PDB file of C-alpha atoms in Angstrom:
ATOM      1  CA  SER U   1     -28.306  15.238  21.787  1.00 74.00           C
ATOM      2  CA  GLN U   2     -27.561  18.920  22.250  1.00 76.00           C
ATOM      3  CA  LYS U   3     -23.916  19.783  22.100  1.00 86.00           C
ATOM      4  CA  ILE U   4     -22.007  23.002  22.733  1.00 90.00           C
ATOM      5  CA  GLU U   5     -18.376  23.260  21.626  1.00 92.00           C
ATOM      6  CA  GLN U   6     -15.794  25.828  22.628  1.00 94.00           C
ATOM      7  CA  ASN U   7     -12.053  25.621  21.999  1.00 87.00           C
ATOM      8  CA  SER U   8     -10.595  23.616  24.822  1.00 80.00           C
ATOM      9  CA  GLU U   9      -7.095  24.940  24.211  1.00 88.00           C
ATOM     10  CA  ALA U  10      -6.165  28.237  25.782  1.00 92.00           C
ATOM     11  CA  LEU U  11      -5.982  31.269  23.552  1.00 95.00           C
ATOM     12  CA  ASN U  12      -2.795  33.289  24.058  1.00 96.00           C
ATOM     13  CA  ILE U  13      -2.665  36.821  22.683  1.00 96.00           C
ATOM     14  CA  GLN U  14      -0.678  39.980  23.230  1.00 97.00           C
ATOM     15  CA  GLU U  15      -2.048  43.035  24.951  1.00 97.00           C
ATOM     16  CA  GLY U  16      -3.765  45.403  22.540  1.00 97.00           C
ATOM     17  CA  LYS U  17      -4.785  42.715  20.072  1.00 97.00           C
ATOM     18  CA  THR U  18      -8.330  41.471  19.447  1.00 97.00           C
ATOM     19  CA  ALA U  19      -9.266  38.138  20.984  1.00 97.00           C
ATOM     20  CA  THR U  20     -11.869  36.019  19.190  1.00 97.00           C
ATOM     21  CA  LEU U  21     -13.528  33.093  20.902  1.00 97.00           C
ATOM     22  CA  THR U  22     -15.862  30.606  19.202  1.00 97.00           C
ATOM     23  CA  CYS U  23     -19.000  28.839  20.366  1.00 96.00           C
ATOM     24  CA  ASN U  24     -20.543  26.192  18.116  1.00 96.00           C
ATOM     25  CA  TYR U  25     -23.733  24.327  18.886  1.00 93.00           C
ATOM     26  CA  THR U  26     -25.560  21.346  17.385  1.00 90.00           C
ATOM     27  CA  ASN U  27     -29.072  19.951  17.762  1.00 86.00           C
ATOM     28  CA  TYR U  28     -30.160  23.310  19.111  1.00 79.00           C
ATOM     29  CA  SER U  29     -32.315  26.137  17.906  1.00 84.00           C
ATOM     30  CA  PRO U  30     -31.477  28.786  20.463  1.00 86.00           C
ATOM     31  CA  ALA U  31     -33.366  32.037  20.505  1.00 85.00           C
ATOM     32  CA  TYR U  32     -30.757  33.582  22.771  1.00 89.00           C
ATOM     33  CA  LEU U  33     -27.117  33.066  23.533  1.00 91.00           C
ATOM     34  CA  GLN U  34     -25.382  34.246  26.695  1.00 93.00           C
ATOM     35  CA  TRP U  35     -21.697  34.755  27.370  1.00 96.00           C
ATOM     36  CA  TYR U  36     -20.137  34.547  30.830  1.00 97.00           C
ATOM     37  CA  ARG U  37     -16.702  35.251  32.282  1.00 97.00           C
ATOM     38  CA  GLN U  38     -15.166  33.061  34.982  1.00 96.00           C
ATOM     39  CA  ASP U  39     -12.070  33.908  36.994  1.00 96.00           C
ATOM     40  CA  PRO U  40     -10.130  31.174  38.845  1.00 92.00           C
ATOM     41  CA  GLY U  41     -11.827  30.190  42.080  1.00 91.00           C
ATOM     42  CA  ARG U  42     -14.964  32.200  41.356  1.00 94.00           C
ATOM     43  CA  GLY U  43     -18.403  31.649  39.901  1.00 95.00           C
ATOM     44  CA  PRO U  44     -19.217  32.762  36.328  1.00 96.00           C
ATOM     45  CA  VAL U  45     -20.367  36.335  35.772  1.00 96.00           C
ATOM     46  CA  PHE U  46     -22.806  37.316  33.019  1.00 95.00           C
ATOM     47  CA  LEU U  47     -21.396  39.528  30.245  1.00 96.00           C
ATOM     48  CA  LEU U  48     -23.717  39.736  27.253  1.00 94.00           C
ATOM     49  CA  LEU U  49     -26.851  38.282  25.735  1.00 93.00           C
ATOM     50  CA  ILE U  50     -27.644  38.229  22.029  1.00 93.00           C
ATOM     51  CA  ARG U  51     -30.964  37.341  20.472  1.00 91.00           C
ATOM     52  CA  GLU U  52     -31.359  35.286  17.276  1.00 89.00           C
ATOM     53  CA  ASN U  53     -32.626  38.309  15.355  1.00 90.00           C
ATOM     54  CA  GLU U  54     -29.572  40.350  16.395  1.00 92.00           C
ATOM     55  CA  LYS U  55     -26.569  39.682  14.210  1.00 86.00           C
ATOM     56  CA  GLU U  56     -24.248  41.643  16.452  1.00 95.00           C
ATOM     57  CA  LYS U  57     -24.220  43.076  19.974  1.00 95.00           C
ATOM     58  CA  ARG U  58     -21.644  45.407  21.529  1.00 96.00           C
ATOM     59  CA  LYS U  59     -20.772  46.430  25.065  1.00 94.00           C
ATOM     60  CA  GLU U  60     -17.697  48.605  25.520  1.00 96.00           C
ATOM     61  CA  ARG U  61     -14.776  46.517  24.186  1.00 97.00           C
ATOM     62  CA  LEU U  62     -16.881  43.389  23.786  1.00 97.00           C
ATOM     63  CA  LYS U  63     -18.665  42.301  20.628  1.00 97.00           C
ATOM     64  CA  VAL U  64     -20.754  39.182  20.086  1.00 97.00           C
ATOM     65  CA  THR U  65     -22.106  37.838  16.802  1.00 97.00           C
ATOM     66  CA  PHE U  66     -24.758  35.178  16.357  1.00 95.00           C
ATOM     67  CA  ASP U  67     -25.092  33.212  13.090  1.00 93.00           C
ATOM     68  CA  THR U  68     -28.039  30.835  13.285  1.00 90.00           C
ATOM     69  CA  THR U  69     -27.221  29.390   9.867  1.00 92.00           C
ATOM     70  CA  LEU U  70     -23.704  28.406  10.879  1.00 93.00           C
ATOM     71  CA  LYS U  71     -24.927  27.598  14.418  1.00 93.00           C
ATOM     72  CA  GLN U  72     -22.122  29.685  15.794  1.00 95.00           C
ATOM     73  CA  SER U  73     -21.436  32.660  18.037  1.00 96.00           C
ATOM     74  CA  LEU U  74     -18.207  34.629  18.065  1.00 97.00           C
ATOM     75  CA  PHE U  75     -17.064  36.631  21.075  1.00 97.00           C
ATOM     76  CA  HIS U  76     -14.553  39.421  20.466  1.00 98.00           C
ATOM     77  CA  ILE U  77     -12.552  41.485  22.928  1.00 97.00           C
ATOM     78  CA  THR U  78     -10.883  44.440  21.263  1.00 97.00           C
ATOM     79  CA  ALA U  79      -7.795  46.189  22.659  1.00 97.00           C
ATOM     80  CA  SER U  80      -7.331  43.279  25.037  1.00 97.00           C
ATOM     81  CA  GLN U  81      -5.727  43.800  28.446  1.00 97.00           C
ATOM     82  CA  PRO U  82      -4.073  41.389  30.893  1.00 97.00           C
ATOM     83  CA  ALA U  83      -7.133  41.918  33.123  1.00 97.00           C
ATOM     84  CA  ASP U  84      -9.214  40.218  30.398  1.00 98.00           C
ATOM     85  CA  SER U  85      -7.450  36.942  31.141  1.00 98.00           C
ATOM     86  CA  ALA U  86     -10.157  34.510  32.251  1.00 97.00           C
ATOM     87  CA  THR U  87     -12.278  31.628  31.024  1.00 96.00           C
ATOM     88  CA  TYR U  88     -15.222  32.571  28.831  1.00 97.00           C
ATOM     89  CA  LEU U  89     -18.332  30.400  28.664  1.00 96.00           C
ATOM     90  CA  CYS U  90     -21.201  30.423  26.202  1.00 95.00           C
ATOM     91  CA  ALA U  91     -24.753  29.250  26.917  1.00 92.00           C
ATOM     92  CA  PRO U  92     -27.283  28.931  24.060  1.00 89.00           C
ATOM     93  CA  ARG U  93     -30.891  29.070  25.199  1.00 83.00           C
ATOM     94  CA  SER U  94     -34.140  28.197  23.465  1.00 75.00           C
ATOM     95  CA  THR U  95     -37.487  29.943  23.863  1.00 69.00           C
ATOM     96  CA  GLY U  96     -39.711  28.772  26.638  1.00 63.00           C
ATOM     97  CA  PHE U  97     -38.209  27.368  29.740  1.00 57.00           C
ATOM     98  CA  GLN U  98     -35.284  25.035  29.434  1.00 62.00           C
ATOM     99  CA  LYS U  99     -32.483  24.148  31.761  1.00 71.00           C
ATOM    100  CA  LEU U 100     -29.365  26.196  31.164  1.00 78.00           C
ATOM    101  CA  VAL U 101     -26.419  24.280  29.780  1.00 84.00           C
ATOM    102  CA  PHE U 102     -22.962  25.740  29.249  1.00 90.00           C
ATOM    103  CA  GLY U 103     -20.107  25.109  26.901  1.00 91.00           C
ATOM    104  CA  THR U 104     -16.840  23.924  28.439  1.00 91.00           C
ATOM    105  CA  GLY U 105     -15.323  27.369  28.119  1.00 94.00           C
ATOM    106  CA  THR U 106     -12.187  28.792  26.526  1.00 95.00           C
ATOM    107  CA  ARG U 107      -9.333  30.168  28.609  1.00 95.00           C
ATOM    108  CA  LEU U 108      -7.958  33.464  27.386  1.00 97.00           C
ATOM    109  CA  LEU U 109      -4.463  34.590  28.399  1.00 97.00           C
ATOM    110  CA  VAL U 110      -3.447  38.151  27.542  1.00 97.00           C
ATOM    111  CA  SER U 111       0.215  38.856  27.979  1.00 97.00           C
ATOM    112  CA  PRO U 112       1.680  42.350  28.456  1.00 94.00           C
TER     113      PRO U 112
ATOM    114  CA  ASN L   1     -28.294  42.447  48.516  1.00 75.00           C
ATOM    115  CA  ALA L   2     -25.973  39.590  49.364  1.00 83.00           C
ATOM    116  CA  GLY L   3     -26.797  37.940  46.030  1.00 94.00           C
ATOM    117  CA  VAL L   4     -26.227  34.164  45.942  1.00 97.00           C
ATOM    118  CA  THR L   5     -24.472  32.734  48.983  1.00 97.00           C
ATOM    119  CA  GLN L   6     -23.075  29.247  49.434  1.00 98.00           C
ATOM    120  CA  THR L   7     -21.825  27.423  52.485  1.00 97.00           C
ATOM    121  CA  PRO L   8     -19.419  25.946  53.239  1.00 97.00           C
ATOM    122  CA  LYS L   9     -16.602  27.245  51.053  1.00 97.00           C
ATOM    123  CA  PHE L  10     -14.524  24.104  51.535  1.00 97.00           C
ATOM    124  CA  GLN L  11     -15.420  20.614  52.730  1.00 97.00           C
ATOM    125  CA  VAL L  12     -13.605  17.309  53.070  1.00 97.00           C
ATOM    126  CA  LEU L  13     -15.675  14.165  53.403  1.00 97.00           C
ATOM    127  CA  LYS L  14     -14.888  10.514  53.785  1.00 97.00           C
ATOM    128  CA  THR L  15     -16.441   8.030  51.373  1.00 98.00           C
ATOM    129  CA  GLY L  16     -19.953   7.129  52.478  1.00 97.00           C
ATOM    130  CA  GLN L  17     -20.584  10.251  54.519  1.00 97.00           C
ATOM    131  CA  SER L  18     -23.537  12.495  53.750  1.00 96.00           C
ATOM    132  CA  MET L  19     -23.764  16.242  53.813  1.00 96.00           C
ATOM    133  CA  THR L  20     -25.794  19.209  52.583  1.00 98.00           C
ATOM    134  CA  LEU L  21     -24.436  22.107  50.563  1.00 98.00           C
ATOM    135  CA  GLN L  22     -26.375  25.247  51.312  1.00 98.00           C
ATOM    136  CA  CYS L  23     -27.460  27.848  48.756  1.00 98.00           C
ATOM    137  CA  ALA L  24     -29.493  30.970  49.410  1.00 98.00           C
ATOM    138  CA  GLN L  25     -30.447  34.026  47.369  1.00 97.00           C
ATOM    139  CA  ASP L  26     -32.076  37.258  48.422  1.00 95.00           C
ATOM    140  CA  MET L  27     -33.201  38.507  44.995  1.00 93.00           C
ATOM    141  CA  ASN L  28     -36.593  36.740  44.940  1.00 92.00           C
ATOM    142  CA  HIS L  29     -35.481  34.649  41.969  1.00 92.00           C
ATOM    143  CA  GLU L  30     -37.797  31.874  40.794  1.00 90.00           C
ATOM    144  CA  TYR L  31     -35.171  29.773  39.097  1.00 90.00           C
ATOM    145  CA  MET L  32     -32.308  28.137  40.997  1.00 93.00           C
ATOM    146  CA  SER L  33     -29.874  25.451  39.961  1.00 94.00           C
ATOM    147  CA  TRP L  34     -26.807  23.464  40.993  1.00 96.00           C
ATOM    148  CA  TYR L  35     -23.777  22.793  38.835  1.00 96.00           C
ATOM    149  CA  ARG L  36     -20.574  20.898  39.352  1.00 97.00           C
ATOM    150  CA  GLN L  37     -17.377  21.926  37.617  1.00 96.00           C
ATOM    151  CA  ASP L  38     -14.527  19.558  36.923  1.00 93.00           C
ATOM    152  CA  PRO L  39     -11.328  20.234  34.943  1.00 84.00           C
ATOM    153  CA  GLY L  40     -11.955  19.815  31.219  1.00 77.00           C
ATOM    154  CA  MET L  41     -15.683  19.110  31.762  1.00 80.00           C
ATOM    155  CA  GLY L  42     -17.031  22.595  32.167  1.00 85.00           C
ATOM    156  CA  LEU L  43     -20.202  23.275  34.162  1.00 91.00           C
ATOM    157  CA  ARG L  44     -22.570  20.337  34.364  1.00 92.00           C
ATOM    158  CA  LEU L  45     -26.117  20.785  35.583  1.00 92.00           C
ATOM    159  CA  ILE L  46     -27.104  18.582  38.535  1.00 96.00           C
ATOM    160  CA  HIS L  47     -30.621  19.708  39.521  1.00 95.00           C
ATOM    161  CA  TYR L  48     -32.714  22.783  39.026  1.00 92.00           C
ATOM    162  CA  SER L  49     -35.914  24.354  40.346  1.00 92.00           C
ATOM    163  CA  VAL L  50     -38.402  26.713  38.722  1.00 88.00           C
ATOM    164  CA  GLY L  51     -40.034  27.664  41.991  1.00 90.00           C
ATOM    165  CA  ALA L  52     -40.807  26.548  45.529  1.00 92.00           C
ATOM    166  CA  GLY L  53     -41.939  22.922  45.569  1.00 94.00           C
ATOM    167  CA  ILE L  54     -40.772  22.202  42.008  1.00 93.00           C
ATOM    168  CA  THR L  55     -37.485  20.502  41.143  1.00 95.00           C
ATOM    169  CA  ASP L  56     -36.144  18.565  38.184  1.00 93.00           C
ATOM    170  CA  GLN L  57     -33.041  16.658  37.166  1.00 93.00           C
ATOM    171  CA  GLY L  58     -30.201  18.025  35.082  1.00 91.00           C
ATOM    172  CA  GLU L  59     -27.416  16.202  33.260  1.00 88.00           C
ATOM    173  CA  VAL L  60     -25.763  14.476  36.218  1.00 94.00           C
ATOM    174  CA  PRO L  61     -28.305  13.984  39.044  1.00 96.00           C
ATOM    175  CA  ASN L  62     -27.222  10.585  40.379  1.00 96.00           C
ATOM    176  CA  GLY L  63     -26.046  10.671  43.990  1.00 96.00           C
ATOM    177  CA  TYR L  64     -27.631  14.041  44.716  1.00 97.00           C
ATOM    178  CA  ASN L  65     -30.991  15.152  46.113  1.00 97.00           C
ATOM    179  CA  VAL L  66     -32.589  18.577  46.222  1.00 97.00           C
ATOM    180  CA  SER L  67     -35.690  20.193  47.611  1.00 96.00           C
ATOM    181  CA  ARG L  68     -37.105  23.706  47.403  1.00 97.00           C
ATOM    182  CA  SER L  69     -39.337  24.551  50.308  1.00 96.00           C
ATOM    183  CA  THR L  70     -38.829  28.321  50.065  1.00 96.00           C
ATOM    184  CA  THR L  71     -38.013  30.738  47.243  1.00 95.00           C
ATOM    185  CA  GLU L  72     -34.770  31.698  48.923  1.00 97.00           C
ATOM    186  CA  ASP L  73     -33.138  28.345  49.643  1.00 97.00           C
ATOM    187  CA  PHE L  74     -32.075  25.424  47.450  1.00 98.00           C
ATOM    188  CA  PRO L  75     -29.916  22.908  49.372  1.00 98.00           C
ATOM    189  CA  LEU L  76     -28.043  20.087  47.629  1.00 98.00           C
ATOM    190  CA  ARG L  77     -27.718  16.820  49.517  1.00 98.00           C
ATOM    191  CA  LEU L  78     -25.050  14.221  48.939  1.00 96.00           C
ATOM    192  CA  LEU L  79     -26.516  10.958  50.133  1.00 92.00           C
ATOM    193  CA  SER L  80     -23.375   8.816  50.343  1.00 96.00           C
ATOM    194  CA  ALA L  81     -20.295  10.652  49.167  1.00 97.00           C
ATOM    195  CA  ALA L  82     -17.993   9.019  46.628  1.00 97.00           C
ATOM    196  CA  PRO L  83     -14.543  10.131  45.380  1.00 97.00           C
ATOM    197  CA  SER L  84     -16.173  10.814  41.961  1.00 96.00           C
ATOM    198  CA  GLN L  85     -18.116  13.627  43.620  1.00 97.00           C
ATOM    199  CA  THR L  86     -14.932  15.555  44.323  1.00 97.00           C
ATOM    200  CA  SER L  87     -15.577  18.785  42.488  1.00 97.00           C
ATOM    201  CA  VAL L  88     -16.403  22.460  42.778  1.00 97.00           C
ATOM    202  CA  TYR L  89     -20.130  23.069  43.183  1.00 98.00           C
ATOM    203  CA  PHE L  90     -21.856  26.248  42.064  1.00 98.00           C
ATOM    204  CA  CYS L  91     -25.363  27.390  42.814  1.00 97.00           C
ATOM    205  CA  ALA L  92     -27.055  29.842  40.443  1.00 95.00           C
ATOM    206  CA  SER L  93     -30.341  31.755  40.289  1.00 93.00           C
ATOM    207  CA  SER L  94     -32.223  34.029  37.923  1.00 90.00           C
ATOM    208  CA  TYR L  95     -35.193  36.370  38.062  1.00 83.00           C
ATOM    209  CA  SER L  96     -37.421  34.217  35.980  1.00 72.00           C
ATOM    210  CA  ARG L  97     -37.630  31.095  33.928  1.00 61.00           C
ATOM    211  CA  GLN L  98     -37.314  33.265  30.805  1.00 66.00           C
ATOM    212  CA  PRO L  99     -34.144  32.388  28.863  1.00 61.00           C
ATOM    213  CA  TYR L 100     -32.975  35.958  28.456  1.00 68.00           C
ATOM    214  CA  TYR L 101     -32.516  36.538  32.142  1.00 80.00           C
ATOM    215  CA  GLU L 102     -28.906  36.339  33.296  1.00 88.00           C
ATOM    216  CA  GLN L 103     -27.829  33.779  35.828  1.00 90.00           C
ATOM    217  CA  TYR L 104     -26.250  34.898  39.085  1.00 94.00           C
ATOM    218  CA  PHE L 105     -23.735  32.455  40.504  1.00 96.00           C
ATOM    219  CA  GLY L 106     -22.552  31.894  44.029  1.00 97.00           C
ATOM    220  CA  PRO L 107     -18.849  31.734  44.980  1.00 96.00           C
ATOM    221  CA  GLY L 108     -18.766  27.932  44.952  1.00 97.00           C
ATOM    222  CA  THR L 109     -18.083  25.100  47.382  1.00 97.00           C
ATOM    223  CA  ARG L 110     -14.928  23.047  46.893  1.00 97.00           C
ATOM    224  CA  LEU L 111     -15.619  19.470  47.963  1.00 97.00           C
ATOM    225  CA  THR L 112     -13.042  16.727  48.376  1.00 97.00           C
ATOM    226  CA  VAL L 113     -14.109  13.142  49.030  1.00 97.00           C
ATOM    227  CA  THR L 114     -11.377  10.810  50.272  1.00 97.00           C
TER     228      THR L 114
END
């Protein structure tokens, strides 16, 4: 069955450092991969989408990579700030219509 | 646009009671879905719909019913509430069934079943 794995343990980093979060998937051949941010008590908010033919995608301080050979996506936040503290979810998606399934998410804590 | 709205925000039910969680969107989205989120389990898909009159099951559909009579509304019905249904429920929608369209989530409904 399809499986999406994200680090269940929280990632603690200091302000100004780069945070790197991992999303691994199995039994999938996604053509796209989405990343979302979720703050406590709120619904997830879309951040970035990367296509299988895009090795890397950037948006301001965010960078996402997509390695279809390793079946992995990495999500980077450079010059991290305490306001970046949240849970980050990945969602691989195949071509054609399929129901959207999320990873369990990784909680990021950025300390001043 | 109000986006995706959910009501109620909080609800306490007794075991065996039934209720409907409401979800509405004003963006003319075709695709709508319901998730539940439990600690350590992430978001789990309950039911989804690709358009009015069309619904399908997700990962954890047991104990829940849905219908989609209009594009805007996608209510989730709990037939006979159980303590295992204590969770936070999120409704989401997107412009199209295409996988590259982002999902818009509602603020959630926190449900407690005693």
